């Protein structure tokens, strides 16, 4: 389902075109514009692993787009479609994404050309450890220089192999665990990292719906409650976004698009039931409580209020952009809308909440994990009970009033329990993520609304991000 039209730019060209649109509205010193746009370096590695009686060769990449801040940050993707152009585009997006959400990192990305479903777990471990070894020995995995994370085709399991591999190679590095984020809780991970990107999509939409002027630009009104949503890609990101929007905001998931087709039900699909079905059957086909559509991509064109592309890049392109009905698109994936499609959609009046902001929840919580690893203490460990003790003081005081006032006043039944409980790590992570998503949106929305020459949120986001990267290069004397 990647960009089908022959006259589409590549993914990296697409990102550059969007960058160029924004930078044309800025007044950067000569040369700085190019310095920011170009990818600093891409390392390609070909390594062999002995599997099933023969040596198999794998091709992997780690690209550093910008090291105006170090470490550089970005996921590692496992897919057969991985190539240098894609990795460089994704690394560039990481630079802008980190700048936008004020995560103090430069941008990087990695990829391995592999179909992970074709390998046994122990084989994947051997391949991952070897790839990690190749990257770590060149400091392309390193807590202070380059910190990978999960992306498509990778997750907690791969991150814990990578962390362990780095630890074995750097036995005296006290910060070894900070060499990668997205680790499982028992291996130095942080609560809420798995849900983080989907959660961030939810927080982004909530913040959008707090801005009446912005809602009006999309021709929508009201809140997320009752809004119809189509989700393309039901992996970690799409699933969590759909789940939270349906369970907590009252949105109605009318379409779910997966590899083998799509499900549609205008009265709302049951997110958990579909997730379980996919887990047991490998796809959506055969699920009874919804209409199955074999040509899943067609469902991108389904009538809905909000379209959430949450899988691959280039799924909305020259050939289908005109048919998209959703007035609001939120890019949970990286680069799901090509530069050409972006232009068509803008002309049609659709509002796009761009990838660099919309899916930044993942790297934001990665930042929290990295900080946790470097400080060697879980969030909330020092303050939680003290917070509870202070709350206890107020509750005791209210009790005293309660006794004195008799029937005239009483506490709400669960007030005491709720108020007394100090925040645990998960609550702190969600609070930090919510705050990050709100502030980043506000800075983009302000540019979008205040500048006459900025007509879309993507350009506004690029302006905010590029300005921050430029400031940091200038501070370095460049
Ligand atoms: N792969 C994710 C992304 O594209 C997460 C990166 C990270 O946590 O460093 O943003």
Short mmCIF file of C-alpha atoms and ligand atoms in Angstrom, two decimals:
data_model
loop_
_atom_site.label_atom_id
_atom_site.label_comp_id
_atom_site.label_asym_id
_atom_site.label_seq_id
_atom_site.Cartn_x
_atom_site.Cartn_y
_atom_site.Cartn_z
CA UNK A 1 0.00 0.00 0.00
CA UNK A 2 2.90 2.42 -0.47
CA UNK A 3 2.79 5.28 -2.94
CA UNK A 4 1.62 3.84 -6.18
CA UNK A 5 1.94 6.68 -8.65
CA UNK A 6 5.15 6.62 -10.66
CA UNK A 7 5.46 10.40 -10.56
CA UNK A 8 5.51 10.58 -6.78
CA UNK A 9 8.66 11.76 -5.05
CA UNK A 10 10.44 9.27 -2.81
CA UNK A 11 9.73 9.42 0.91
CA UNK A 12 12.89 11.43 1.59
CA UNK A 13 12.15 13.81 -1.27
CA UNK A 14 8.64 14.18 0.09
CA UNK A 15 9.97 15.20 3.52
CA UNK A 16 12.42 17.60 1.85
CA UNK A 17 9.61 19.18 -0.21
CA UNK A 18 7.61 19.79 2.94
CA UNK A 19 10.72 21.18 4.64
CA UNK A 20 11.36 23.49 1.67
CA UNK A 21 7.81 24.86 1.75
CA UNK A 22 8.32 25.89 5.35
CA UNK A 23 11.88 27.12 5.10
CA UNK A 24 10.91 29.45 2.24
CA UNK A 25 8.92 31.39 4.82
CA UNK A 26 11.92 31.75 7.13
CA UNK A 27 14.91 33.98 7.10
CA UNK A 28 17.76 31.62 7.85
CA UNK A 29 21.40 32.60 7.25
CA UNK A 30 22.74 31.32 3.91
CA UNK A 31 23.79 27.69 4.11
CA UNK A 32 22.09 26.91 7.39
CA UNK A 33 18.94 25.80 5.60
CA UNK A 34 20.86 23.15 3.68
CA UNK A 35 22.85 22.12 6.76
CA UNK A 36 19.60 21.40 8.58
CA UNK A 37 17.89 19.64 5.67
CA UNK A 38 20.60 17.17 4.68
CA UNK A 39 21.20 13.89 6.42
CA UNK A 40 24.61 13.93 8.14
CA UNK A 41 25.54 10.30 7.61
CA UNK A 42 24.08 6.89 6.90
CA UNK A 43 25.89 3.76 7.89
CA UNK A 44 25.09 0.62 5.93
CA UNK A 45 26.09 -2.73 7.33
CA UNK A 46 25.94 -6.17 5.76
CA UNK A 47 26.48 -8.97 8.22
CA UNK A 48 26.16 -12.71 8.16
CA UNK A 49 24.44 -14.94 10.68
CA UNK A 50 24.62 -18.74 10.56
CA UNK A 51 21.02 -19.94 10.48
CA UNK A 52 19.52 -23.28 9.49
CA UNK A 53 22.89 -24.61 8.41
CA UNK A 54 23.98 -21.74 6.20
CA UNK A 55 25.17 -18.17 6.47
CA UNK A 56 22.47 -15.64 5.72
CA UNK A 57 23.41 -12.05 4.95
CA UNK A 58 21.34 -9.16 6.28
CA UNK A 59 21.43 -5.49 5.32
CA UNK A 60 20.92 -2.87 8.00
CA UNK A 61 21.14 0.92 8.27
CA UNK A 62 21.55 3.54 10.94
CA UNK A 63 21.19 7.08 9.74
CA UNK A 64 22.03 10.24 11.68
CA UNK A 65 20.15 13.18 10.27
CA UNK A 66 21.19 15.90 12.68
CA UNK A 67 23.41 15.88 15.73
CA UNK A 68 22.76 19.46 16.82
CA UNK A 69 21.91 17.72 20.10
CA UNK A 70 23.29 14.43 21.36
CA UNK A 71 22.41 11.71 21.80
CA UNK A 72 20.52 11.34 18.56
CA UNK A 73 17.31 9.37 18.82
CA UNK A 74 15.04 7.23 16.69
CA UNK A 75 13.64 3.76 16.29
CA UNK A 76 14.88 0.66 14.51
CA UNK A 77 12.49 -0.79 11.96
CA UNK A 78 12.33 -4.41 10.80
CA UNK A 79 10.67 -4.74 7.39
CA UNK A 80 11.55 -6.02 3.95
CA UNK A 81 10.78 -2.56 2.53
CA UNK A 82 13.56 -0.88 4.55
CA UNK A 83 15.99 1.07 2.38
CA UNK A 84 18.38 3.99 2.69
CA UNK A 85 15.92 6.57 1.35
CA UNK A 86 13.29 5.53 3.88
CA UNK A 87 15.69 5.45 6.84
CA UNK A 88 16.97 8.92 5.95
CA UNK A 89 13.44 10.32 5.65
CA UNK A 90 12.53 8.83 9.01
CA UNK A 91 15.73 10.18 10.60
CA UNK A 92 14.90 13.67 9.33
CA UNK A 93 11.41 13.42 10.82
CA UNK A 94 12.99 12.43 14.14
CA UNK A 95 15.04 15.66 14.16
CA UNK A 96 11.93 17.81 13.69
CA UNK A 97 9.82 15.67 16.02
CA UNK A 98 12.28 15.91 18.91
CA UNK A 99 12.63 19.66 18.42
CA UNK A 100 8.87 20.11 18.41
CA UNK A 101 8.25 18.24 21.66
CA UNK A 102 11.42 19.58 23.27
CA UNK A 103 13.07 16.21 23.71
CA UNK A 104 16.78 17.11 23.84
CA UNK A 105 17.89 14.85 21.02
CA UNK A 106 19.07 15.00 17.44
CA UNK A 107 17.37 12.80 14.83
CA UNK A 108 18.35 9.28 13.83
CA UNK A 109 16.73 6.10 12.52
CA UNK A 110 17.67 2.55 11.79
CA UNK A 111 16.32 -0.31 9.81
CA UNK A 112 16.97 -3.93 8.99
CA UNK A 113 15.72 -5.52 5.74
CA UNK A 114 13.98 -8.53 7.18
CA UNK A 115 10.53 -10.05 7.49
CA UNK A 116 10.53 -10.84 11.21
CA UNK A 117 7.58 -13.22 10.84
CA UNK A 118 9.76 -15.59 8.84
CA UNK A 119 12.12 -16.30 11.74
CA UNK A 120 11.96 -18.20 15.02
CA UNK A 121 12.43 -16.19 18.16
CA UNK A 122 15.92 -17.53 18.84
CA UNK A 123 16.93 -16.70 15.26
CA UNK A 124 15.64 -13.14 15.61
CA UNK A 125 17.62 -12.82 18.82
CA UNK A 126 20.83 -13.89 17.06
CA UNK A 127 20.19 -11.46 14.20
CA UNK A 128 19.28 -8.59 16.54
CA UNK A 129 22.30 -9.15 18.76
CA UNK A 130 24.60 -9.20 15.74
CA UNK A 131 23.05 -6.03 14.31
CA UNK A 132 23.33 -4.36 17.73
CA UNK A 133 26.98 -5.42 17.95
CA UNK A 134 27.73 -3.88 14.54
CA UNK A 135 26.06 -0.60 15.53
CA UNK A 136 27.40 -0.43 19.09
CA UNK A 137 31.01 -0.91 18.06
CA UNK A 138 30.68 2.26 15.95
CA UNK A 139 28.89 4.19 18.74
CA UNK A 140 25.66 4.05 16.74
CA UNK A 141 24.19 2.57 19.91
CA UNK A 142 25.44 4.47 22.94
CA UNK A 143 23.65 6.18 25.86
CA UNK A 144 25.33 9.52 25.18
CA UNK A 145 25.50 9.38 21.39
CA UNK A 146 22.78 7.33 19.76
CA UNK A 147 19.77 5.80 21.47
CA UNK A 148 17.50 3.53 19.37
CA UNK A 149 13.92 2.56 20.21
CA UNK A 150 11.16 0.37 18.78
CA UNK A 151 9.53 1.06 15.43
CA UNK A 152 7.59 -1.08 12.95
CA UNK A 153 8.42 -4.75 13.41
CA UNK A 154 10.29 -4.28 16.70
CA UNK A 155 9.20 -3.97 20.32
CA UNK A 156 10.18 -4.55 23.93
CA UNK A 157 11.73 -7.92 23.18
CA UNK A 158 14.20 -6.60 20.58
CA UNK A 159 15.04 -3.60 22.78
CA UNK A 160 15.94 -5.83 25.71
CA UNK A 161 18.23 -7.92 23.46
CA UNK A 162 19.89 -4.71 22.26
CA UNK A 163 20.30 -3.39 25.84
CA UNK A 164 21.79 -6.70 26.94
CA UNK A 165 24.14 -6.84 23.97
CA UNK A 166 25.38 -3.30 24.64
CA UNK A 167 25.77 -4.15 28.35
CA UNK A 168 27.92 -7.19 27.50
CA UNK A 169 30.15 -5.02 25.32
CA UNK A 170 30.40 -2.24 27.90
CA UNK A 171 30.57 -4.01 31.22
CA UNK A 172 31.69 -0.96 33.21
CA UNK A 173 29.28 1.56 31.73
CA UNK A 174 27.01 2.44 34.64
CA UNK A 175 24.54 4.05 32.20
CA UNK A 176 24.42 1.07 29.86
CA UNK A 177 20.65 0.68 30.17
CA UNK A 178 20.14 4.15 28.71
CA UNK A 179 21.60 2.90 25.39
CA UNK A 180 18.12 2.07 24.08
CA UNK A 181 14.52 2.89 25.04
CA UNK A 182 11.29 0.93 24.78
CA UNK A 183 12.67 -1.83 27.00
CA UNK A 184 10.33 -4.04 29.03
CA UNK A 185 9.71 -2.97 32.65
CA UNK A 186 12.00 -5.67 34.10
CA UNK A 187 14.91 -4.55 31.91
CA UNK A 188 14.91 -0.86 32.74
CA UNK A 189 11.82 0.19 30.78
CA UNK A 190 9.25 2.71 31.90
CA UNK A 191 5.53 2.32 32.55
CA UNK A 192 3.43 3.57 29.64
CA UNK A 193 6.02 3.31 26.84
CA UNK A 194 4.12 0.65 24.90
CA UNK A 195 0.91 2.69 24.79
CA UNK A 196 2.78 6.00 24.41
CA UNK A 197 2.41 6.72 20.68
CA UNK A 198 -1.30 5.83 20.65
CA UNK A 199 -1.80 7.76 23.87
CA UNK A 200 -0.03 10.73 22.29
CA UNK A 201 -2.43 10.58 19.33
CA UNK A 202 -5.34 10.76 21.77
CA UNK A 203 -3.79 13.69 23.66
CA UNK A 204 -3.07 15.45 20.36
CA UNK A 205 -6.70 15.11 19.27
CA UNK A 206 -7.95 16.26 22.67
CA UNK A 207 -5.78 19.35 22.42
CA UNK A 208 -6.96 20.03 18.87
CA UNK A 209 -10.55 19.88 20.11
CA UNK A 210 -9.72 22.47 22.78
CA UNK A 211 -9.08 25.03 19.99
CA UNK A 212 -12.41 26.24 18.56
CA UNK A 213 -10.77 28.15 15.69
CA UNK A 214 -8.87 25.05 14.62
CA UNK A 215 -11.92 22.78 14.85
CA UNK A 216 -13.80 25.25 12.66
CA UNK A 217 -11.03 25.15 10.05
CA UNK A 218 -11.71 21.43 9.67
CA UNK A 219 -15.44 22.19 9.34
CA UNK A 220 -16.10 20.22 12.52
CA UNK A 221 -17.70 21.21 15.81
CA UNK A 222 -18.08 19.89 19.34
CA UNK A 223 -15.77 17.38 20.99
CA UNK A 224 -14.35 13.94 20.29
CA UNK A 225 -17.54 12.44 21.69
CA UNK A 226 -19.52 10.83 18.86
CA UNK A 227 -16.91 11.56 16.20
CA UNK A 228 -16.50 8.79 13.65
CA UNK A 229 -12.99 7.42 13.14
CA UNK A 230 -11.28 5.21 10.57
CA UNK A 231 -7.96 3.67 11.65
CA UNK A 232 -5.53 2.31 9.08
CA UNK A 233 -3.07 -0.15 10.64
CA UNK A 234 -4.03 -1.92 13.83
CA UNK A 235 -0.60 -2.51 15.28
CA UNK A 236 0.60 -1.01 18.53
CA UNK A 237 -0.09 2.61 17.54
CA UNK A 238 -3.42 2.22 15.72
CA UNK A 239 -4.82 -0.16 18.31
CA UNK A 240 -3.99 2.03 21.31
CA UNK A 241 -5.22 5.22 19.62
CA UNK A 242 -8.53 3.54 18.70
CA UNK A 243 -8.91 1.94 22.11
CA UNK A 244 -8.39 5.16 24.07
CA UNK A 245 -10.56 7.26 21.75
CA UNK A 246 -13.42 4.75 21.95
CA UNK A 247 -13.18 3.96 25.66
CA UNK A 248 -12.37 7.37 27.07
CA UNK A 249 -13.57 9.98 24.59
CA UNK A 250 -16.73 8.43 23.15
CA UNK A 251 -15.46 8.32 19.56
CA UNK A 252 -16.93 5.70 17.25
CA UNK A 253 -14.48 3.48 15.37
CA UNK A 254 -16.29 2.94 12.06
CA UNK A 255 -13.41 1.41 10.09
CA UNK A 256 -10.30 -0.64 10.80
CA UNK A 257 -7.91 -1.33 7.93
CA UNK A 258 -5.39 -4.15 8.17
CA UNK A 259 -3.03 -6.01 5.83
CA UNK A 260 -5.64 -8.51 4.65
CA UNK A 261 -8.59 -6.13 4.24
CA UNK A 262 -10.77 -3.87 6.33
CA UNK A 263 -13.77 -3.95 8.64
CA UNK A 264 -16.52 -1.36 8.51
CA UNK A 265 -19.45 -0.75 10.83
CA UNK A 266 -20.98 2.71 11.02
CA UNK A 267 -22.47 1.97 14.42
CA UNK A 268 -18.98 1.28 15.80
CA UNK A 269 -16.58 -1.66 15.90
CA UNK A 270 -15.57 -3.31 19.16
CA UNK A 271 -11.86 -2.46 19.36
CA UNK A 272 -10.91 -5.20 21.84
CA UNK A 273 -12.88 -7.87 19.98
CA UNK A 274 -11.19 -6.97 16.68
CA UNK A 275 -7.77 -6.96 18.36
CA UNK A 276 -8.40 -10.44 19.78
CA UNK A 277 -9.64 -11.67 16.42
CA UNK A 278 -6.49 -10.45 14.68
CA UNK A 279 -4.31 -12.02 17.39
CA UNK A 280 -6.00 -15.40 16.87
CA UNK A 281 -6.55 -15.38 13.11
CA UNK A 282 -3.70 -13.25 11.76
CA UNK A 283 -6.02 -10.72 10.10
CA UNK A 284 -9.49 -9.20 10.05
CA UNK A 285 -11.06 -11.60 7.51
CA UNK A 286 -13.84 -13.68 9.00
CA UNK A 287 -14.67 -11.31 11.85
CA UNK A 288 -18.45 -11.41 12.15
CA UNK A 289 -19.47 -8.10 13.76
CA UNK A 290 -18.62 -5.83 10.85
CA UNK A 291 -18.61 -5.74 7.07
CA UNK A 292 -15.42 -7.14 5.57
CA UNK A 293 -13.92 -5.20 2.65
CA UNK A 294 -11.26 -7.10 0.73
CA UNK A 295 -9.68 -4.00 -0.82
CA UNK A 296 -8.79 -2.45 2.54
CA UNK A 297 -7.20 0.69 1.09
CA UNK A 298 -10.63 1.70 -0.26
CA UNK A 299 -11.78 2.20 3.33
CA UNK A 300 -9.39 5.17 3.60
CA UNK A 301 -12.05 6.83 1.46
CA UNK A 302 -14.89 5.94 3.83
CA UNK A 303 -17.06 8.78 5.22
CA UNK A 304 -15.77 9.69 8.70
CA UNK A 305 -14.79 12.69 10.81
CA UNK A 306 -11.25 11.60 11.62
CA UNK A 307 -8.88 9.43 9.58
CA UNK A 308 -5.91 7.94 11.43
CA UNK A 309 -3.28 6.41 9.14
CA UNK A 310 -1.17 4.44 11.64
CA UNK A 311 0.96 2.11 9.55
CA UNK A 312 3.26 2.79 6.61
CA UNK A 313 4.37 5.87 4.74
CA UNK A 314 2.83 6.89 1.42
CA UNK A 315 -0.62 5.35 1.87
CA UNK A 316 -2.38 8.57 0.86
CA UNK A 317 -0.99 9.52 -2.50
CA UNK A 318 -1.77 11.10 -5.87
CA UNK A 319 -4.20 8.35 -6.82
CA UNK A 320 -6.44 8.40 -3.78
CA UNK A 321 -6.02 11.83 -2.14
CA UNK A 322 -8.98 13.29 -4.02
CA UNK A 323 -11.24 10.52 -2.76
CA UNK A 324 -10.47 11.03 0.94
CA UNK A 325 -13.62 12.27 2.69
CA UNK A 326 -12.31 12.84 6.22
CA UNK A 327 -12.07 16.55 7.07
CA UNK A 328 -9.47 15.78 9.74
CA UNK A 329 -6.48 13.48 9.26
CA UNK A 330 -4.05 12.74 12.06
CA UNK A 331 -0.79 11.12 10.97
CA UNK A 332 -0.09 8.49 13.60
CA UNK A 333 2.39 6.89 11.17
CA UNK A 334 5.46 8.64 9.80
CA UNK A 335 4.90 10.10 6.34
CA UNK A 336 1.53 8.50 5.48
CA UNK A 337 0.63 11.43 3.19
CA UNK A 338 2.96 12.14 0.25
CA UNK A 339 3.88 15.74 -0.58
CA UNK A 340 1.58 15.61 -3.64
CA UNK A 341 -1.33 14.23 -1.66
CA UNK A 342 -0.70 16.85 1.00
CA UNK A 343 -1.19 19.57 -1.61
CA UNK A 344 -4.41 18.00 -2.91
CA UNK A 345 -5.81 17.62 0.61
CA UNK A 346 -4.89 21.17 1.56
CA UNK A 347 -6.72 22.47 -1.51
CA UNK A 348 -9.75 20.42 -0.55
CA UNK A 349 -9.70 22.07 2.89
CA UNK A 350 -8.81 18.98 4.92
CA UNK A 351 -6.87 19.63 8.10
CA UNK A 352 -3.84 17.38 8.67
CA UNK A 353 -2.29 17.04 12.11
CA UNK A 354 1.21 16.15 10.93
CA UNK A 355 3.31 13.14 11.87
CA UNK A 356 6.14 15.04 13.50
CA UNK A 357 3.67 16.19 16.13
CA UNK A 358 0.94 13.53 16.06
CA UNK A 359 3.16 10.51 16.71
CA UNK A 360 5.69 12.21 18.99
CA UNK A 361 4.24 10.48 22.05
CA UNK A 362 6.61 7.56 21.54
CA UNK A 363 9.82 9.54 21.62
CA UNK A 364 8.50 11.73 24.42
CA UNK A 365 8.09 8.73 26.71
CA UNK A 366 11.41 7.37 25.41
CA UNK A 367 12.91 10.60 26.72
CA UNK A 368 11.39 9.92 30.13
CA UNK A 369 12.78 6.38 30.05
CA UNK A 370 16.26 7.60 29.13
CA UNK A 371 16.16 10.13 32.00
CA UNK A 372 14.96 7.39 34.36
CA UNK A 373 17.84 5.13 33.31
CA UNK A 374 20.40 7.89 33.78
CA UNK A 375 19.04 8.84 37.19
CA UNK A 376 18.83 5.17 38.25
CA UNK A 377 15.57 5.69 40.07
CA UNK A 378 11.94 5.18 39.17
CA UNK A 379 9.78 8.28 38.83
CA UNK A 380 7.75 8.99 41.96
CA UNK A 381 9.92 6.93 44.32
CA UNK A 382 11.04 9.90 46.42
CA UNK A 383 7.90 12.01 46.51
CA UNK A 384 4.93 9.69 46.39
CA UNK A 385 4.46 8.88 50.09
CA UNK A 386 5.27 12.42 51.12
CA UNK A 387 2.55 13.63 48.76
CA UNK A 388 0.18 11.11 50.31
CA UNK A 389 1.10 12.26 53.83
CA UNK A 390 0.31 15.87 52.97
CA UNK A 391 -2.98 14.85 51.41
CA UNK A 392 -3.73 12.88 54.57
CA UNK A 393 -3.46 16.12 56.54
CA UNK A 394 -6.21 17.72 54.48
CA UNK A 395 -8.40 14.62 54.62
CA UNK A 396 -8.04 14.50 58.43
CA UNK A 397 -9.02 18.13 58.58
CA UNK A 398 -12.07 17.49 56.40
CA UNK A 399 -13.01 14.58 58.67
CA UNK A 400 -12.93 16.90 61.65
CA UNK A 401 -15.27 19.31 59.82
CA UNK A 402 -17.46 16.40 58.82
CA UNK A 403 -17.90 15.43 62.47
CA UNK A 404 -18.62 18.98 63.57
CA UNK A 405 -21.10 19.76 60.81
CA UNK A 406 -23.00 16.48 61.06
CA UNK A 407 -25.56 15.97 58.28
CA UNK A 408 -25.06 19.46 56.88
CA UNK A 409 -21.97 18.34 54.95
CA UNK A 410 -20.23 15.14 53.98
CA UNK A 411 -17.36 14.07 51.77
CA UNK A 412 -18.06 12.53 48.35
CA UNK A 413 -17.69 8.76 48.99
CA UNK A 414 -14.56 8.06 46.89
CA UNK A 415 -12.97 11.49 47.40
CA UNK A 416 -10.72 10.31 50.21
CA UNK A 417 -9.37 7.32 48.31
CA UNK A 418 -8.77 9.27 45.11
CA UNK A 419 -7.25 12.28 46.79
CA UNK A 420 -4.97 10.31 49.06
CA UNK A 421 -3.31 8.24 46.41
CA UNK A 422 0.08 9.62 45.32
CA UNK A 423 0.89 9.37 41.61
CA UNK A 424 2.70 6.23 40.45
CA UNK A 425 5.09 6.08 37.52
CA UNK A 426 2.37 5.45 34.94
CA UNK A 427 0.35 8.45 36.07
CA UNK A 428 3.45 10.64 36.04
CA UNK A 429 4.39 9.46 32.56
CA UNK A 430 0.89 10.16 31.24
CA UNK A 431 0.88 13.56 32.90
CA UNK A 432 4.26 14.43 31.36
CA UNK A 433 3.11 13.22 27.97
CA UNK A 434 -0.16 15.15 28.16
CA UNK A 435 1.68 18.33 29.09
CA UNK A 436 4.20 17.83 26.26
CA UNK A 437 1.49 17.23 23.65
CA UNK A 438 -0.53 20.25 24.77
CA UNK A 439 2.39 22.66 24.76
CA UNK A 440 3.73 21.46 21.40
CA UNK A 441 0.28 21.80 19.82
CA UNK A 442 -0.15 25.29 21.20
CA UNK A 443 3.11 26.46 19.67
CA UNK A 444 2.09 25.11 16.24
CA UNK A 445 -1.48 26.34 16.43
CA UNK A 446 -0.28 29.81 17.32
CA UNK A 447 1.88 30.00 14.18
CA UNK A 448 -0.97 28.55 12.09
CA UNK A 449 -3.46 31.12 13.33
CA UNK A 450 -1.25 34.16 13.59
CA UNK A 451 0.73 34.06 10.36
CA UNK A 452 -1.15 34.91 7.17
CA UNK A 453 1.42 33.09 5.07
CA UNK A 454 0.94 29.79 6.95
CA UNK A 455 -2.14 27.93 5.84
CA UNK A 456 -1.61 24.50 7.36
CA UNK A 457 -0.48 22.82 10.54
CA UNK A 458 2.34 20.91 8.87
CA UNK A 459 4.07 24.09 7.71
CA UNK A 460 3.46 25.60 11.15
CA UNK A 461 5.06 22.55 12.82
CA UNK A 462 8.07 22.68 10.50
CA UNK A 463 8.50 26.39 11.25
CA UNK A 464 8.52 25.78 14.99
CA UNK A 465 10.85 22.77 14.72
CA UNK A 466 13.31 24.25 12.20
CA UNK A 467 13.54 27.44 14.21
CA UNK A 468 14.55 25.45 17.29
CA UNK A 469 17.12 23.39 15.39
CA UNK A 470 18.52 26.59 13.83
CA UNK A 471 18.78 28.21 17.27
CA UNK A 472 20.72 25.29 18.56
CA UNK A 473 23.10 25.28 15.57
CA UNK A 474 23.65 29.02 16.05
CA UNK A 475 24.41 28.45 19.72
CA UNK A 476 27.12 26.03 18.58
CA UNK A 477 28.63 28.80 16.48
CA UNK A 478 27.55 27.46 13.08
N1 LIG B 1 10.09 4.88 16.38
C1 LIG B 1 9.39 5.90 17.10
C2 LIG B 1 9.21 7.14 16.25
O1 LIG B 1 9.19 7.07 15.06
C3 LIG B 1 9.98 6.17 18.46
C4 LIG B 1 11.37 6.72 18.48
C5 LIG B 1 11.99 6.81 19.86
O2 LIG B 1 11.30 6.55 20.84
O3 LIG B 1 13.17 7.14 19.92
O4 LIG B 1 9.01 8.22 16.72
#
